[in-house]
Coordinates of C-alpha atoms in Angstrom, one line a residue:
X1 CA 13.0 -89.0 -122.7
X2 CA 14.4 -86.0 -121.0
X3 CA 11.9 -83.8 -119.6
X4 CA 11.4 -80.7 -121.8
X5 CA 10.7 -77.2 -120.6
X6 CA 7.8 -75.7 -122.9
X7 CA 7.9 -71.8 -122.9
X8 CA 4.6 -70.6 -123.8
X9 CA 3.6 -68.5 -120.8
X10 CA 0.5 -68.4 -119.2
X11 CA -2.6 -65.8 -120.0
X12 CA -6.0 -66.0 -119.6
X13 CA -7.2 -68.8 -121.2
X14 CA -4.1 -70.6 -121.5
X15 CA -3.4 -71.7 -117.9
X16 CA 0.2 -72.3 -116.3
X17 CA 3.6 -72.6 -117.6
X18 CA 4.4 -76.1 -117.3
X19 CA 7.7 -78.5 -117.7
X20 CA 5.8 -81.8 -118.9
X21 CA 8.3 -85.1 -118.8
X22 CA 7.5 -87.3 -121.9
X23 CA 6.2 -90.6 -121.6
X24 CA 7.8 -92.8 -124.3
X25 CA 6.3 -95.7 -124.7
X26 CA 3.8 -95.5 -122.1
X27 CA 2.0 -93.9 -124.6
X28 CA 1.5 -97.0 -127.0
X29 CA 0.2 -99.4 -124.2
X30 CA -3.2 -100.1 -124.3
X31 CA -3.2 -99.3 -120.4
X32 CA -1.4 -96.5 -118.4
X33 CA 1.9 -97.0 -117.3
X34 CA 2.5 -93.8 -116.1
X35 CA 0.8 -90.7 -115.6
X36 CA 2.2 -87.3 -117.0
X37 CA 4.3 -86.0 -114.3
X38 CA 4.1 -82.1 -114.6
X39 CA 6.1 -79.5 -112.6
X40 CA 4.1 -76.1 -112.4
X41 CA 6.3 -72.7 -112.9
X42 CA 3.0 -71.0 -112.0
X43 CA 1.2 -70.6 -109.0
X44 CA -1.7 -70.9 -111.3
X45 CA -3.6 -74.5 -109.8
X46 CA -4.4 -77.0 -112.9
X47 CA -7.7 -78.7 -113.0
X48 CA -6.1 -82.7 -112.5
X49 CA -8.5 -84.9 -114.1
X50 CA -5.3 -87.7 -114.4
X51 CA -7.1 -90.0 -111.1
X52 CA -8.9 -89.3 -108.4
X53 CA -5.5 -90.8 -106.7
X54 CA -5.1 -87.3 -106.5
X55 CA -7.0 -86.3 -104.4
X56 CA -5.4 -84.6 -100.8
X57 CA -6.6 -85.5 -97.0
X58 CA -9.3 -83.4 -95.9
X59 CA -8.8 -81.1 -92.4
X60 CA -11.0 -83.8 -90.9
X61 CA -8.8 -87.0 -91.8
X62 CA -5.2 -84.5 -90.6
X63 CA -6.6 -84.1 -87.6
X64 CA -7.5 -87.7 -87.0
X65 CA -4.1 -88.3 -88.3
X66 CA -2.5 -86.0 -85.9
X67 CA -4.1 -87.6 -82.7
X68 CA -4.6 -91.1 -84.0
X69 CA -3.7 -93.5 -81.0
X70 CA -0.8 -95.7 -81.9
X71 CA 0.6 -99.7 -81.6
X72 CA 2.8 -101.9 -83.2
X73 CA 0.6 -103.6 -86.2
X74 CA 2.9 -106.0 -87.4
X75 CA 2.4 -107.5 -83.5
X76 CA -1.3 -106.8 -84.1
X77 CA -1.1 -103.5 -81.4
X78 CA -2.3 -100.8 -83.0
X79 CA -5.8 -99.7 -81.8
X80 CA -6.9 -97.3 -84.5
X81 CA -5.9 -100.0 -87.7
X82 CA -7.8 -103.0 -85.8
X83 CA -11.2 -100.2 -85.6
X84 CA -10.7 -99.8 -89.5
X85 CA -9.7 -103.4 -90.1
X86 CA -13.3 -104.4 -87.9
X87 CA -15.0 -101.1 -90.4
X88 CA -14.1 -102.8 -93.5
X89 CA -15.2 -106.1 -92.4
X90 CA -18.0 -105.1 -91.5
X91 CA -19.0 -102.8 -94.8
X92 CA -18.1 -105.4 -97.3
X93 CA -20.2 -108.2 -95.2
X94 CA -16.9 -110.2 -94.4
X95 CA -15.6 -112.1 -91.5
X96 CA -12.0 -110.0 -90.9
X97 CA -10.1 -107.9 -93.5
X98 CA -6.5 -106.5 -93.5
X99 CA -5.2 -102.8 -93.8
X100 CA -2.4 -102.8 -96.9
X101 CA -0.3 -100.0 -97.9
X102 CA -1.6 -100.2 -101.6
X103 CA -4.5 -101.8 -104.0
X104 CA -1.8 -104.0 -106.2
X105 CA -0.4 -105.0 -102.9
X106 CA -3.6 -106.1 -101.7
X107 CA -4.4 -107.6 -105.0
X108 CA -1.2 -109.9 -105.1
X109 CA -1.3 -111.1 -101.9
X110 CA -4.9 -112.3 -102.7
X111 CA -3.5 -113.8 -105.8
X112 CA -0.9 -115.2 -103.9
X113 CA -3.6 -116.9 -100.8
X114 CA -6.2 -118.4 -103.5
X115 CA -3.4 -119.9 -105.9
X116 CA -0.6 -122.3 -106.3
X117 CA 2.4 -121.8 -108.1
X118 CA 1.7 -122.8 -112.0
X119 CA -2.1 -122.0 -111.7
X120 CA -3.9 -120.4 -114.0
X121 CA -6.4 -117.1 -113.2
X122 CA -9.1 -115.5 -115.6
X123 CA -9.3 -112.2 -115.6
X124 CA -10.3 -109.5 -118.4
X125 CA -8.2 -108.4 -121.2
X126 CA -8.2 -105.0 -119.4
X127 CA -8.2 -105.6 -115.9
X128 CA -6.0 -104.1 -113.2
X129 CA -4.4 -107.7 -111.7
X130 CA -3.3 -107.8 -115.4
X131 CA -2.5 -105.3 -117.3
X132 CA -1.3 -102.6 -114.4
X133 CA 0.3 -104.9 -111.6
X134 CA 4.0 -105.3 -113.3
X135 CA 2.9 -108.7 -114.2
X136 CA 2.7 -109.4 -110.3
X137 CA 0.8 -112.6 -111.1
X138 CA 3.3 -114.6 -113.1
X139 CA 6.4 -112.7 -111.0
X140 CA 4.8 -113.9 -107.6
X141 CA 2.3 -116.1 -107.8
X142 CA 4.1 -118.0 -111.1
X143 CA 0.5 -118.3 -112.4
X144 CA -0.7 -118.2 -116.0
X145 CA -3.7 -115.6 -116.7
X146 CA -6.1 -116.5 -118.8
X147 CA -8.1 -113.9 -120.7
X148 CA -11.5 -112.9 -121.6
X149 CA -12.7 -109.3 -123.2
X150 CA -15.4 -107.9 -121.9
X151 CA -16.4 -104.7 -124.2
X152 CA -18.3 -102.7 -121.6
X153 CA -16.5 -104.3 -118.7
X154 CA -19.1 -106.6 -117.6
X155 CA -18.5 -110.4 -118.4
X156 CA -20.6 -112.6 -118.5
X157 CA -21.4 -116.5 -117.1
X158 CA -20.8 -117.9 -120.7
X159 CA -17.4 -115.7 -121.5
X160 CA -16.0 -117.7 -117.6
X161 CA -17.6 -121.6 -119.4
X162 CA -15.9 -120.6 -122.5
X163 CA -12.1 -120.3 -121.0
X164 CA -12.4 -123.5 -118.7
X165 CA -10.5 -126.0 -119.7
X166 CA -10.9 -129.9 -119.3
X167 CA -8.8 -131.8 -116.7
X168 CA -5.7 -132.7 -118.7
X169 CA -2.3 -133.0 -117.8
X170 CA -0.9 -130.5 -120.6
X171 CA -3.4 -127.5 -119.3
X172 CA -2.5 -125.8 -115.9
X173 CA -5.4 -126.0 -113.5
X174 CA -7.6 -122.5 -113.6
X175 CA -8.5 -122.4 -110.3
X176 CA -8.9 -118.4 -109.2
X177 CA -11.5 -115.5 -111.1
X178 CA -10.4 -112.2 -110.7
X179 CA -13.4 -109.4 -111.7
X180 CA -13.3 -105.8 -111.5
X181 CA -16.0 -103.3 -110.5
X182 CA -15.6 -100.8 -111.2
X183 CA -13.5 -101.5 -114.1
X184 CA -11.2 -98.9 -115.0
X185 CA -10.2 -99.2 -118.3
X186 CA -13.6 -100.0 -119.7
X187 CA -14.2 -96.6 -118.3
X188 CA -16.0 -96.8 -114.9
X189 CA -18.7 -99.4 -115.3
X190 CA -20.7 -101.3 -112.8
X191 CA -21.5 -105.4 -112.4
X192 CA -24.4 -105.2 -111.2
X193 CA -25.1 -107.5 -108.1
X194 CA -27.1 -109.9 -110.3
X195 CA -24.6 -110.2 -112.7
X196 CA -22.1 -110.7 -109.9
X197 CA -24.3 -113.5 -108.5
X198 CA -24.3 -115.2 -111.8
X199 CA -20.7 -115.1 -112.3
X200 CA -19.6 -116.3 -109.3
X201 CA -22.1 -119.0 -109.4
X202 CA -20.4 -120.2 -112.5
X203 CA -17.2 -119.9 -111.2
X204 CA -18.0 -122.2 -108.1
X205 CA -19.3 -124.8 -110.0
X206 CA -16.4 -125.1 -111.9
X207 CA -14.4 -125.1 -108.3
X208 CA -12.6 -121.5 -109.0
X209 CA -12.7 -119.3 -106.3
X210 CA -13.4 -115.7 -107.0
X211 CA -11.4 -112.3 -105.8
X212 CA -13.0 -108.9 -106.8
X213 CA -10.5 -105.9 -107.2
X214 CA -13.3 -103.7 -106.0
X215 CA -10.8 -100.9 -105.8
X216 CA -14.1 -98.5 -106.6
X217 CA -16.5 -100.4 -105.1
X218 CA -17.9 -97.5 -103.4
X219 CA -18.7 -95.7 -107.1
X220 CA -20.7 -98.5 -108.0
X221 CA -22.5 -99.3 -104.8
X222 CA -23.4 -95.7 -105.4
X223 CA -24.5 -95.3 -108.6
X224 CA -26.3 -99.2 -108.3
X225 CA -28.1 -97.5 -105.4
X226 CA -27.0 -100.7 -103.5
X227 CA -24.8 -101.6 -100.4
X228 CA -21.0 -102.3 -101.3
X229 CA -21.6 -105.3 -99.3
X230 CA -24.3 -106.9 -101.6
X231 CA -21.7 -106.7 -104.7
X232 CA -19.1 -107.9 -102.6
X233 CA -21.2 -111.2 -101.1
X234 CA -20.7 -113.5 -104.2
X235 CA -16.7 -112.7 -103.9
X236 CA -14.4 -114.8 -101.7
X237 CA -12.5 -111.9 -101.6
X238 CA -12.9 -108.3 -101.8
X239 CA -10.2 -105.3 -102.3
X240 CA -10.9 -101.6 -102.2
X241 CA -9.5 -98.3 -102.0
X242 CA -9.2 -95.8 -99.4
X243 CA -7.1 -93.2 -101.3
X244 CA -8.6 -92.9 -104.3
X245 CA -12.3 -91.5 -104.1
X246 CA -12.9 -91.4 -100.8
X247 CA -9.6 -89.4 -100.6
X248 CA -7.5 -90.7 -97.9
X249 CA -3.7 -89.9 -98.6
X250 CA -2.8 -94.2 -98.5
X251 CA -4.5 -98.0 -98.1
X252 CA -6.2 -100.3 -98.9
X253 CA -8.1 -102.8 -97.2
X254 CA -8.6 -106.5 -98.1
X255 CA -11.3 -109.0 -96.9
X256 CA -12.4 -112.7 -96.6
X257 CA -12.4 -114.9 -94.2
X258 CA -11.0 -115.0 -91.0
X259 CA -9.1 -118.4 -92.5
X260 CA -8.1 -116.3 -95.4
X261 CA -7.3 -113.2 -94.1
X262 CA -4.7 -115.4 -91.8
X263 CA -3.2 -116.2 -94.7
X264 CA -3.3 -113.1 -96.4
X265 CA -1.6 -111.7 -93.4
X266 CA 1.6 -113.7 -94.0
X267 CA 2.0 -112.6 -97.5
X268 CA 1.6 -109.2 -96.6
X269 CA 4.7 -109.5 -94.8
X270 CA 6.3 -111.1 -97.3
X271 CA 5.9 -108.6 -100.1
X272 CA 7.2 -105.9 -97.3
X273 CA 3.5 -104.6 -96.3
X274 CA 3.8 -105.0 -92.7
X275 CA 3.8 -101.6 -90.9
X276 CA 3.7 -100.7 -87.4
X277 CA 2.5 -97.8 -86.3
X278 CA 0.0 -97.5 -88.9
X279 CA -2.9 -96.2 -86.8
X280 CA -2.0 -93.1 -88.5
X281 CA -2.8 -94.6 -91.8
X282 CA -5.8 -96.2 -90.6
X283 CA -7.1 -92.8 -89.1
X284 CA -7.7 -91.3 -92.2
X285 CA -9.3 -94.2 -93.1
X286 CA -11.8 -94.2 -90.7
X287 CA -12.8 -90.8 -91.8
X288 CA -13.0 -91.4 -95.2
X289 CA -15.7 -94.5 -94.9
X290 CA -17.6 -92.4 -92.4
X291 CA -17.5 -88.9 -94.6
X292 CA -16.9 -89.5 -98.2
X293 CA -18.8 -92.7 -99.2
X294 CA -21.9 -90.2 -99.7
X295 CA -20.2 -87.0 -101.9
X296 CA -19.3 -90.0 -104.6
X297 CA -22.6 -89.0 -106.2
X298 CA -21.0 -85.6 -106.8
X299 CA -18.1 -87.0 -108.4
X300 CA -20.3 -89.2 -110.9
X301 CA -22.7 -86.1 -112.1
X302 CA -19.4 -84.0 -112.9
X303 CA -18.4 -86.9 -114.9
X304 CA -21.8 -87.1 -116.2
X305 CA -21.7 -82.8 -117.1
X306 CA -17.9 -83.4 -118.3
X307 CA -19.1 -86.6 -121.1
X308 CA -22.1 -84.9 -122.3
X309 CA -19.8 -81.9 -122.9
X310 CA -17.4 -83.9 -124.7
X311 CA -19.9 -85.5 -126.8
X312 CA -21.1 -82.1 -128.0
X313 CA -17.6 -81.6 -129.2
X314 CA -17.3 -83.2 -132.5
X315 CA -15.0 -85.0 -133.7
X316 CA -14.3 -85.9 -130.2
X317 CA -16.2 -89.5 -129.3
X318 CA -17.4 -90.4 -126.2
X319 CA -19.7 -93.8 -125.4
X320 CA -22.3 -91.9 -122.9
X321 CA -23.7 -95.2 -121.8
X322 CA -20.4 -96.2 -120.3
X323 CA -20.3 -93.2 -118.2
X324 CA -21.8 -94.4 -115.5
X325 CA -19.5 -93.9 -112.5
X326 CA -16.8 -91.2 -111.9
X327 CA -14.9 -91.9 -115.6
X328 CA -14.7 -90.4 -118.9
X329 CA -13.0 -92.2 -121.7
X330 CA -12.8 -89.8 -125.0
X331 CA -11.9 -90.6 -128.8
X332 CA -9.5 -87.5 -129.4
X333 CA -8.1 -89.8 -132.8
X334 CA -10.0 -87.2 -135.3
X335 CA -8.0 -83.8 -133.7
X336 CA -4.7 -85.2 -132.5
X337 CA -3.0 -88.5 -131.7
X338 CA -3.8 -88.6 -127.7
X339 CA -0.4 -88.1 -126.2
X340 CA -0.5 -84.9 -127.9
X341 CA -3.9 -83.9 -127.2
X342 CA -3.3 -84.5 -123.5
X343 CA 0.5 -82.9 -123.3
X344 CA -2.0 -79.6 -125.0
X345 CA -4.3 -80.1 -122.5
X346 CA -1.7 -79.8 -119.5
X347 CA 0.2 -76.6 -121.0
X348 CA -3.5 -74.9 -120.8
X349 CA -4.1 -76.1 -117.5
X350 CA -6.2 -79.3 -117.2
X351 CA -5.0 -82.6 -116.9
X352 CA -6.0 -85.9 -118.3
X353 CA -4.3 -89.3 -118.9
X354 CA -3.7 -91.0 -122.8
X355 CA -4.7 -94.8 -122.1
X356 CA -3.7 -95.4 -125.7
X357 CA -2.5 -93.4 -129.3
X358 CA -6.6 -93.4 -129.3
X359 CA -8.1 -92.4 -125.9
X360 CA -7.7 -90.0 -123.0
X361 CA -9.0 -90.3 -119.6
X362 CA -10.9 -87.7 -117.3
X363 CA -11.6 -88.8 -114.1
X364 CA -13.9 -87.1 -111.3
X365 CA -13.2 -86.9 -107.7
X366 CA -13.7 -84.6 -104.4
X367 CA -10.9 -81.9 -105.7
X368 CA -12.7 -80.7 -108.7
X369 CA -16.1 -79.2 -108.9
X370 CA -18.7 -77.9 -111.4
X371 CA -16.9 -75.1 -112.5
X372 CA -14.0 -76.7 -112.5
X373 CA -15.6 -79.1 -115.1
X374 CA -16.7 -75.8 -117.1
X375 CA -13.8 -74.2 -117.4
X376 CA -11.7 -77.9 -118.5
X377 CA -14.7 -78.0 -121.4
X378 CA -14.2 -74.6 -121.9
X379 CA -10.2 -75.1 -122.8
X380 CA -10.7 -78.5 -124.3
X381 CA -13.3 -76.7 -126.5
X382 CA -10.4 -74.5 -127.7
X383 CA -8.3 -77.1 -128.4
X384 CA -10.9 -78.8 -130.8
X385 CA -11.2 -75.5 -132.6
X386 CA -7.3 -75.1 -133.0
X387 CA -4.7 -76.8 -134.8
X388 CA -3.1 -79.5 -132.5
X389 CA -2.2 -82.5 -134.7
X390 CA 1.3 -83.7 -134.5

């Protein structure tokens, strides 16, 4: 769809003049395809609850940026990326990890290292490896998924027995687990390390290896009150994010094994994620495990303030004990169909992401504060109160 210019201009409560490019049939998938991209005519800033993949380097990590000192990574040179490669290691409990240029990247070539081609892999109905990777698994790895739904997010042992097959030649051999915590799309919630144990117990016993795509592992380390490393310990292998939360502007760091990450290593540079001087990369890194692991709490009590907002909105519908981490999912079905409600929401100013025709997405992170939160309930309260079906 062509992007359309809309030419109600800004006042008061209404926010910036916006051009807002449709999104087609992104808007039917039961997970995002594409955020809303949004050109502002105003110098008027909108509050950008979309991700926290939005978020912008702090003066701490340009700097570091700036005077990082430099090698040649591919040829394993590069000072600063080997610090943040021994960091991560060393946070998630692991014996080496591996500095990628994204999360899906790092998620494939995990795929790719635990499986053979014609494989299957159980994962949930939701998850990122399958319903937000461009079908990376089948494309690359030429595995089957396998699914199980998980309604809050959290399997459990008996959903992983259920899916297992028996050893016969017309079944492909399930030999990978891929979990998610936090998980996204069930809006933010936590395994807890128990609950980890257990499913990775059943997993092994079975012979399945297990990869988590612990993309916000930090959010639920944080609001477990635990160490990241004790959720990643039952995992073979463990991805998470540097760019999302904790606000660095790109990477993503993968661990395992020495063995593993070996491997890993070579896919990376088969899927193109070799870089060299990437010490500049890995800078911001650094800054982000040492600085903005801690504000994450922040994050999860505007989300927390933003829900319990929501919920006072009827008709809107929000699930309060899924809010647990930095992630709101609201029911916005009963005022509008939600790619309305949220192209609404972004002509006033405040930006959230439809998921499905049902839900839309808020999500918390280090650029948007308390007021911030206010004055998005504030608007969203207006739109509740006004005619906005379509």
């Amino acid at each position: 769809m062509r992007a359309q210019r809309r030419e109600r201009g800004p006042g008061p409560a209404e926010g910036p003049r916006l051009e807002l490019a449709g999104r087609g049939a992104a808007a039917r998938a039961p997970y995002p395809v594409q955020a809303p991209r949004v050109r502002f005519s105003s110098v008027v800033k909108p509050i950008d609850l979309r991700s926290d993949t939005v978020t912008t380097p702090t003066p701490a990590m340009r700097r570091a940026m700036a005077e990082a000192e430099v090698g040649d990574d591919v040829y394993g040179e590069d000072p600063t990326v080997r610090r943040l490669e021994e960091r991560a290691a060393q946070l998630m409990g692991k014996e080496a990890a591996l500095l990628f240029p994204s999360g899906t990247m790092a998620n494939q070539a995990a795929i790719l290292t635990h499986t053979q081609r014609g494989q299957e892999v159980l994962a949930e109905a939701r998850s990122h490896v399958y319903g937000s990777e461009a079908g990376g698994m089948a494309v690359l790895a030429g595995c089957q998924p396998r699914l199980f739904y998980a309604p809050d997010g959290v399997p459990r042992p008996e959903d992983i027995e259920a899916l297992l097959r028996p050893d016969d030649e017309h079944y492909p051999p399930t030999s990978l687990l891929c979990l998610e915590n936090t998980h996204n799309m069930a809006g933010g919630t936590v395994i807890p390390v128990d609950r980890m144990q257990a499913l990775a117990a059943a997993a092994r016993r079975h012979g399945l290896a297990v990869h988590l795509d612990g993309a916000r592992i930090f959010n639920a380390a944080v609001a477990l009150g635990v160490d990241a490393r004790d959720l990643a310990a039952p995992a073979d292998s463990v991805m998470f994010s540097l760019s999302k939360g904790l606000g660095a502007p790109i990477g993503s760091m993968l661990c395992g094994s020495g063995e593993f990450i070996a491997r890993a290593r070579r896919w990376r540079k088969l899927l193109g994620g070799g870089m060299r001087q990437a010490g500049v990369i890995a800078a911001a890194g650094l800054v982000a495990l040492d600085e903005m692991i801690h504000r994450l709490a922040d994050d999860h009590a505007n989300a927390r303030r933003l829900a319990e907002g929501l919920a006072d909105l009827p008709p809107l519908q929000v699930d309060l004990d899924l809010v647990q981490t930095n992630i709101v999912m609201c029911d916005v079905s009963a005022v509008a169909p939600a790619p309305e409600f949220s192209r609404r929401l972004a002509e006033a100013g405040v930006l959230a992401l439809d998921v499905d025709r049902r839900r839309v997405r808020f999500v918390t992170h280090k650029d948007v504060n308390r007021d911030d939160i206010d004055r998005a309930l504030a608007v969203i309260a207006g739109l509740v109160r006004g005619p906005v079906r379509a």
